[in-house]
C-alpha positions in Angstrom: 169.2 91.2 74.6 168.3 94.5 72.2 166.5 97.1 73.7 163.4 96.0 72.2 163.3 92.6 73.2 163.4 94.3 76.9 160.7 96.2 76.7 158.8 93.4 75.4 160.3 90.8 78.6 158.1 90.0 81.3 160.1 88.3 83.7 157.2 86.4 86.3 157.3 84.1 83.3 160.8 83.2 83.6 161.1 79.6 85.4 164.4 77.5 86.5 164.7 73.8 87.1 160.8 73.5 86.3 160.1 76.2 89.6 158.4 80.1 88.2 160.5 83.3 90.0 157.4 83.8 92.1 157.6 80.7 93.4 161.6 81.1 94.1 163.0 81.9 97.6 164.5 85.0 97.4 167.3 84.7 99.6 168.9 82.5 97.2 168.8 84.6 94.5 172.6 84.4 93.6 171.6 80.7 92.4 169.2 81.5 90.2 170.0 80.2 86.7 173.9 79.9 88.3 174.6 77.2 85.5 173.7 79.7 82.8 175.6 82.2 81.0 176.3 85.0 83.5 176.1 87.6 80.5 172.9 86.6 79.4 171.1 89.9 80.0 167.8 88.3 81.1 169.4 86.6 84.1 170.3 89.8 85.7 167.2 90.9 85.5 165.7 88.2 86.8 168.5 88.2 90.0 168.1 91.6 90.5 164.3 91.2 90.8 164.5 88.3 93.2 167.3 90.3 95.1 164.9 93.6 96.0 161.9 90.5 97.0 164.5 89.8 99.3 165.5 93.4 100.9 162.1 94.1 101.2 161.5 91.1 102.7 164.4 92.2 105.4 162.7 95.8 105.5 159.3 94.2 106.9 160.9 91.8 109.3 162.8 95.2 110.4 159.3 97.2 110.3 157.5 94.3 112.1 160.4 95.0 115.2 159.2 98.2 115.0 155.2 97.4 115.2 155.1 99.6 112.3 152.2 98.2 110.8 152.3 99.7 106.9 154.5 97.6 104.7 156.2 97.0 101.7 155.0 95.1 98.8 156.5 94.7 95.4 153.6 96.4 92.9 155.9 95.0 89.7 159.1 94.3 88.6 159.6 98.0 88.6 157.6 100.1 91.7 157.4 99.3 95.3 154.2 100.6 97.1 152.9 100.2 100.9 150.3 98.2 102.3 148.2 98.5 105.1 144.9 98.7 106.4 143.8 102.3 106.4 140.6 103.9 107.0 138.2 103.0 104.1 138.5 105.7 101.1 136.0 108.1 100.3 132.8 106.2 99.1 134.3 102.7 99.8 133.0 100.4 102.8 134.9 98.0 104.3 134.1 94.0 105.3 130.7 93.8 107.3 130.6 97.8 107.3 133.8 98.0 108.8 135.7 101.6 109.0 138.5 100.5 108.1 140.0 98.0 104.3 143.5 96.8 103.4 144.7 99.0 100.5 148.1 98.7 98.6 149.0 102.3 98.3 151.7 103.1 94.6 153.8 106.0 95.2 156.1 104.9 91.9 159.1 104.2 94.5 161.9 102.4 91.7 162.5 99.0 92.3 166.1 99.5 93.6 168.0 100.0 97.1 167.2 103.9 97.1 163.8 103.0 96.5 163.4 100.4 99.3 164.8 102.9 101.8 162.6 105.8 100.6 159.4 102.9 101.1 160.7 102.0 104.2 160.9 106.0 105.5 157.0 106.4 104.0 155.6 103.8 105.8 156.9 104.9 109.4 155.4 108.0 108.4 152.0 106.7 107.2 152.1 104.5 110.4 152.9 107.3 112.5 149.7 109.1 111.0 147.3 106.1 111.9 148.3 106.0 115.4 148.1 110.0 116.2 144.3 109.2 113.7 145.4 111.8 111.6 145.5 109.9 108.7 143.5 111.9 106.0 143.2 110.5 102.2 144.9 113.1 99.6 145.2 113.3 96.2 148.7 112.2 96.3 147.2 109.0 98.3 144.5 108.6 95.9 146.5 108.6 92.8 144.4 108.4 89.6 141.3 107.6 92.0 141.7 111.2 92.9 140.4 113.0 89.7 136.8 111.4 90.2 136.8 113.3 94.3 135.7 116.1 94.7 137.9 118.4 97.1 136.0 121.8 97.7 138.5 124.5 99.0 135.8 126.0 101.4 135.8 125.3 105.2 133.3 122.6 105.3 136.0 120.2 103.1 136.1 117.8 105.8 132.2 117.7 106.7 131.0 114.2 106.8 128.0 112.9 104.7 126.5 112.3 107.9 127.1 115.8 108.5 124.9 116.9 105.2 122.7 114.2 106.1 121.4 116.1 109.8 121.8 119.5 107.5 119.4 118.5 105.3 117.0 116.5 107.5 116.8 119.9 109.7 115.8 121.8 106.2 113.2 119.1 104.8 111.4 119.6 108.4 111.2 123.4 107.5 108.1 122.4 104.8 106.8 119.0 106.0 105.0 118.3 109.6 106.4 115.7 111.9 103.7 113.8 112.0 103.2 110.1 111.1 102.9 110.8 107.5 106.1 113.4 107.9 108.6 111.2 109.5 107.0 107.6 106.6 107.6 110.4 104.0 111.5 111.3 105.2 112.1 107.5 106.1 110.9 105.8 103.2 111.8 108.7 100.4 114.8 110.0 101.5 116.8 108.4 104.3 116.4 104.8 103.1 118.1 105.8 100.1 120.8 108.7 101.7 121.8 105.3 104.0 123.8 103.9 100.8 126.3 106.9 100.7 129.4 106.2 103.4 128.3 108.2 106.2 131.7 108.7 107.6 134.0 110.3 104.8 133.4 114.0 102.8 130.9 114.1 100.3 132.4 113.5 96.7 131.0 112.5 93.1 133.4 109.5 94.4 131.4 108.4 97.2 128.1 108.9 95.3 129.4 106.9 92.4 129.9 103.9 94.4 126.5 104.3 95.9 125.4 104.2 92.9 127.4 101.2 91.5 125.9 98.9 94.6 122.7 99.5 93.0 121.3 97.1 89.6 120.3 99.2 86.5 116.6 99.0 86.1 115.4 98.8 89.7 113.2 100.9 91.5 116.0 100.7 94.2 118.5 102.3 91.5 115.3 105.2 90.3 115.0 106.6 93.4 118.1 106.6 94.6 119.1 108.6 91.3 115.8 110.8 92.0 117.2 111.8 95.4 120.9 112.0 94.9 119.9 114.8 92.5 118.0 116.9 95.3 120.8 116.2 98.1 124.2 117.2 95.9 121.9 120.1 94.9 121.6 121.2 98.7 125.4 120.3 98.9 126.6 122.5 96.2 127.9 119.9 94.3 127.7 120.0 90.8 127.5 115.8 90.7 124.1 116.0 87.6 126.3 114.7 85.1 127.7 111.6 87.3 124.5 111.0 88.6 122.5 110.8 84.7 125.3 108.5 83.6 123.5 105.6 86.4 120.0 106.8 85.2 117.5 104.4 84.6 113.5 104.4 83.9 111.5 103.7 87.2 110.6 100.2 86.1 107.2 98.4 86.1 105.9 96.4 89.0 105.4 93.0 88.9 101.9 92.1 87.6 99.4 91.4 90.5 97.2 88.3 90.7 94.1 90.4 90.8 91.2 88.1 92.1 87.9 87.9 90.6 84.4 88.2 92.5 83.7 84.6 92.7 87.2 83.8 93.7 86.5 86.9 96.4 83.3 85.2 98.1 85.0 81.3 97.6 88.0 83.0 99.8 85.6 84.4 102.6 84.9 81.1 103.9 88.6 80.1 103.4 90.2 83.0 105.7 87.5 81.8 108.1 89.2 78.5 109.0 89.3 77.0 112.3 92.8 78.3 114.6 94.7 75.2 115.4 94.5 73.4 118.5 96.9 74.5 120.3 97.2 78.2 119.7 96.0 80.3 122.8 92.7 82.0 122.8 93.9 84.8 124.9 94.9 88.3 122.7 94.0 86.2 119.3 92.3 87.1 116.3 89.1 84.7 115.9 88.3 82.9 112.8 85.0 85.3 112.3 87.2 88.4 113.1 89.0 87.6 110.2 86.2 86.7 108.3 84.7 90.7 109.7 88.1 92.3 108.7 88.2 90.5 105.1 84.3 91.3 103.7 85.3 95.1 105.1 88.7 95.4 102.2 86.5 93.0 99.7 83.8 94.9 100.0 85.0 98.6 100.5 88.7 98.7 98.8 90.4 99.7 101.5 94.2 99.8 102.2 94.8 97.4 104.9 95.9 99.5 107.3 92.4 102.1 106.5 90.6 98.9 108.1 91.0 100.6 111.5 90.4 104.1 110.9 86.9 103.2 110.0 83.9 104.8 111.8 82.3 102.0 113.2 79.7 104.0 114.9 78.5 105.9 111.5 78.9 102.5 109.7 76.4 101.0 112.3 74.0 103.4 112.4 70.5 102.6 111.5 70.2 105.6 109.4 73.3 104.6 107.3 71.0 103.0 104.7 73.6 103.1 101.8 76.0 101.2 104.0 78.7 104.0 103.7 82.1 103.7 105.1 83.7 106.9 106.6 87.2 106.5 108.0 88.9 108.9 110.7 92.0 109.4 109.8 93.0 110.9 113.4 92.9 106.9 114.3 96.3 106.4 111.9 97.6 109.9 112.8 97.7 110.6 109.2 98.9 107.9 107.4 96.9 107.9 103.9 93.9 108.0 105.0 92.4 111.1 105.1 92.6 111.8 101.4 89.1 111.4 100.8 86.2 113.7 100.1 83.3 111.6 100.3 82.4 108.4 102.5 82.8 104.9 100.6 79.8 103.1 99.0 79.8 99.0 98.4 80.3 98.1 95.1 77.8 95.3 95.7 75.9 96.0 98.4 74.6 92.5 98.7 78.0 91.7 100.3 76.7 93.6 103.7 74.6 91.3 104.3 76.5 88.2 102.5 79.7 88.9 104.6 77.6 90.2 107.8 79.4 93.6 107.9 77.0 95.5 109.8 76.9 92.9 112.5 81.2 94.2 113.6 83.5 91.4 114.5 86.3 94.3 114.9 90.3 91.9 115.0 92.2 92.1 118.2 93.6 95.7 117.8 96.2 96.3 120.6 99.7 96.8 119.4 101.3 99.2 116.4 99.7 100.2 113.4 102.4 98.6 111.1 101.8 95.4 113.7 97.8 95.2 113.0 98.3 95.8 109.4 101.3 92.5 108.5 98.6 90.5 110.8 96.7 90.7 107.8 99.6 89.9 105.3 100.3 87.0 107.8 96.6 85.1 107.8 96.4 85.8 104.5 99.7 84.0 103.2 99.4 81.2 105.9 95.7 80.8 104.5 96.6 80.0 101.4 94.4 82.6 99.5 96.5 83.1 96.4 96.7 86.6 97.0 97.3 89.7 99.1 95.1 92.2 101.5 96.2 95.0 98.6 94.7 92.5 95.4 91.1 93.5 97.1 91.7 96.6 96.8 92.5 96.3 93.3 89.4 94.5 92.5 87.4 97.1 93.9 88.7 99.0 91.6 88.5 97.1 88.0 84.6 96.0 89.6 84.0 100.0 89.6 84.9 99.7 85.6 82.9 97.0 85.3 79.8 99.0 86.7 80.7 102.0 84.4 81.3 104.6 87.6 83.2 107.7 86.3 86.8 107.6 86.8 86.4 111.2 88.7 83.7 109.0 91.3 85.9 105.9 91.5 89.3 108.1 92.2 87.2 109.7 94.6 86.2 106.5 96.4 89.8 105.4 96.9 91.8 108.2 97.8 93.3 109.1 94.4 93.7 111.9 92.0 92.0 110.9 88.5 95.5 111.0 87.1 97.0 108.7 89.8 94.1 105.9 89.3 94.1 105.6 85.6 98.1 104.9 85.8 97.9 103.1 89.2 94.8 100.8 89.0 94.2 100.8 84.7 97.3 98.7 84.8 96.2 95.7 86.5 92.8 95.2 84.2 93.9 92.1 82.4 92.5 90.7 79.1 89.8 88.8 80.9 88.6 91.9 82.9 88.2 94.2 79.6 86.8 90.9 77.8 84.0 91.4 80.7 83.7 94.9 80.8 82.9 94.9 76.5 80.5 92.1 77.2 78.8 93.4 79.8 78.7 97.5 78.2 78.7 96.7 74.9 76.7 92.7 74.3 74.4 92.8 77.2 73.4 96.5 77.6 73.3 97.3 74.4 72.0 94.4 72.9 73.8 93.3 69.6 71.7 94.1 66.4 68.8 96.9 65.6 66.1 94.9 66.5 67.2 93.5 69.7 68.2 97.7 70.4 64.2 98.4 69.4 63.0 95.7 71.7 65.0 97.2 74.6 63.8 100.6 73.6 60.4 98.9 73.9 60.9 97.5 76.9 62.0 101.0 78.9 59.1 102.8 77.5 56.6 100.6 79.4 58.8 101.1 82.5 58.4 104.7 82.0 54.8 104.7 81.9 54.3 102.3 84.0 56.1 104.8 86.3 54.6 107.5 85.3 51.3 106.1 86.5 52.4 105.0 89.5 53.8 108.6 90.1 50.2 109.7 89.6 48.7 107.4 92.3 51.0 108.3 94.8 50.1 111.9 94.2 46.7 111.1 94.2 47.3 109.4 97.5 49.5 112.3 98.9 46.3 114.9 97.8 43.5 112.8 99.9 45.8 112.8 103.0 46.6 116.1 103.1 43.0 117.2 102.5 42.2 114.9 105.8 44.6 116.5 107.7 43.1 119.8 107.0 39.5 119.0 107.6 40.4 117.0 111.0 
């Protein structure tokens, strides 16, 4: 066989008597191809490959005496390596979170007796290491998978990501409260996404690569995630911006919203109102016309769901509350979105006070959390059948603000926004039908749609206005003779 042809040889395709060398017992490796030329050059090969499958299958029966645990494997026809299950490497997880994964470790030990007995020496050591649980991953370890870790030289080398994790928690409290709002803000914006990094190995551009990698490209999951990665290797000191870009994707749009209309609203009143089966118990349950209360209050107001009870039910009762304006108290949710507000919140239609019997309170069995109260809602909603959410009222509120032609400023104002977070948020969810109705009802009907109907209108409010202007007279006419009676009795 020329030297060429060698290079070129892969011997696991080599077969005798219809049986592949994998598949060959090793002990009898002396037989293989005996009936062959003996100087065929491919044969010894293949005998000599057969005969180290068999040593180290000696060496692990000799290691498993031992209850040494690492153990040799064949890697190819030319390196041994060890495997073993080791605690997982940086950034890796193991089966159901587990600690610790079975890795095949390559430390380029030749394929020969030297390099059996130098494997054989490795593992006791390796195994030694796991017992005393001094076993540490190392470049030499890690091989090529070592260039991608980082390994800082300072004195916190071996601090855990869980470590950096309390670290940073302890600085994000130094400029938020730890309130309500505080610890939603640090749950839902940081830690939820600082909870995909391996918590119990060094941080590493390694570890936050495969945090990264367990994430899909275009997801909100995979934005933020990207969004805080950048703040946390900056309080690390790790230099990980480039790694973290290369995973970068747009924050994606969410999924378009079945945004009910105000007929479908007042059809769905009587719907949420059913009758509670049979055989549910009365005690500590929400009645029909509770629900009934708690759905005209988002239809009518736009509230969050949760905003429901944070509302002033005393103010909203009050006789003197002639607008039917909604205040909420934001101390009732300790200061979960709620108190954003400047002003109290007007109905839209008004006529829906009376139509879904606000004033007259029907408040929903309350006990219980906040997050409890509020997926009540969600529930007798989806087990309803309405077609849509608690949160698709609140976005009709606000598209039925454009329709009425309220300023942006007095609408944002109304539901807790900046102008610049409405128009993105809630301009998004005005479908074709919606700005169909809008033009129709600015432009055809309030506008009229030639010259001459435009005259007539013009017409029309000029005998208004005189028509008030003379009433205006009367009153003050009126307003004259009583306060002249006053003064002469």
């Amino acid at each position: 066989m020329s030297s060429n042809e060698s290079s070129n040889y892969d011997l696991r395709n080599a077969e005798w008597d219809g049986v592949g060398i994998d598949q060959w017992e090793p002990s009898k490796w002396k037989q293989w191809k005996a009936k062959s030329s003996a100087s065929y050059e491919g044969v010894k090969i293949e005998r000599e490959y057969l005969r180290i499958k068999h040593a180290i299958r000696q060496a692990n029966s000799a290691l498993s005496l031992e209850r040494v645990k690492v153990k040799l494997k064949l890697t190819s026809a030319k390196t041994i390596g060890l495997q073993g299950t080791f605690p997982c490497k940086p950034g890796d997880v193991g089966k159901n979170g587990s600690p610790s994964k079975q890795y095949t470790i390559s430390f380029g030990f030749a394929a020969n007796d030297v390099g059996v007995k130098t494997a054989v020496v490795k593992a006791r050591e390796l195994d030694l290491l796991l017992m005393t649980k001094q076993f540490r991953w190392t470049p030499e370890l890690l091989g090529k998978q070592a260039q991608k870790i980082f390994f800082p030289e300072q004195e916190n080398s071996t601090k855990l990501i869980s470590e950096w994790i309390e670290d940073y928690q302890r600085e994000f409290w130094k400029t938020h409260e730890q309130n309500r709002q505080g610890i939603r803000t640090w749950e839902t914006h940081y830690i939820r996404h600082l909870k995909k990094l391996p918590q119990d190995v060094p941080m590493s551009l390694y570890a936050i690569e495969k945090a990264l990698e367990r994430t899909k490209p275009n997801t909100s999951g995979r934005f933020f995630l990207v969004w805080q990665l950048k703040k946390f290797c900056e309080f690390c000191g790790i230099n990980g911006l480039k790694t973290i870009d290369a995973y970068a994707t747009p924050k994606p749009y969410p999924t378009i919203r079945k945004v009910p209309s105000d007929a479908e609203i007042i059809q769905s009143f009587t719907k949420i109102g059913l009758p509670l089966s049979a055989y549910a118990s009365k005690d500590n349950l929400t009645q029909p016309e509770q629900w009934q209360w708690a759905y005209g209050m988002l239809a009518t107001y736009g509230l969050r769901p949760h905003e429901l009870f944070a509302v002033d039910i005393e103010a909203f009762t009050n006789p003197q509350n002639t607008f039917h304006v909604v205040n909420l108290n934001p101390s009732l949710t300790d200061g979960t979105k709620t108190g954003e507000r400047s002003c109290g919140i007007p109905p839209l239609h008004p006529h829906w006070v009376e139509l879904f019997d606000l004033k007259n309170v029907k408040f929903p069995y309350n006990e219980g959390k906040l997050s409890n109260k509020t997926a009540k809602l969600y529930i007798r909603f989806r087990v309803t059948n309405l077609g849509f959410r608690p949160y698709e009222l609140r976005h009709a509120y606000a598209i039925r603000g454009h329709r009425l032609q309220v300023p942006i400023k007095t609408m944002a104002d109304y539901m807790g926004h900046t102008v610049q977070e409405h128009t993105k948020t809630y301009q998004r969810w005005m479908n074709e039908d919606a700005n169909l109705a809008i033009y129709r009802e600015v432009v055809i009907h309030r506008q009229g749609t030639t010259k001459e109907a435009l005259k007539a209108r013009i017409s029309e409010l000029e005998a208004e206005t005189q028509a008030l202007k003379a009433e205006n007279a009367t009153l003050k006419a009126l307003l004259i003779q009583h306060q002249l009676g006053e003064m002469l009795s």
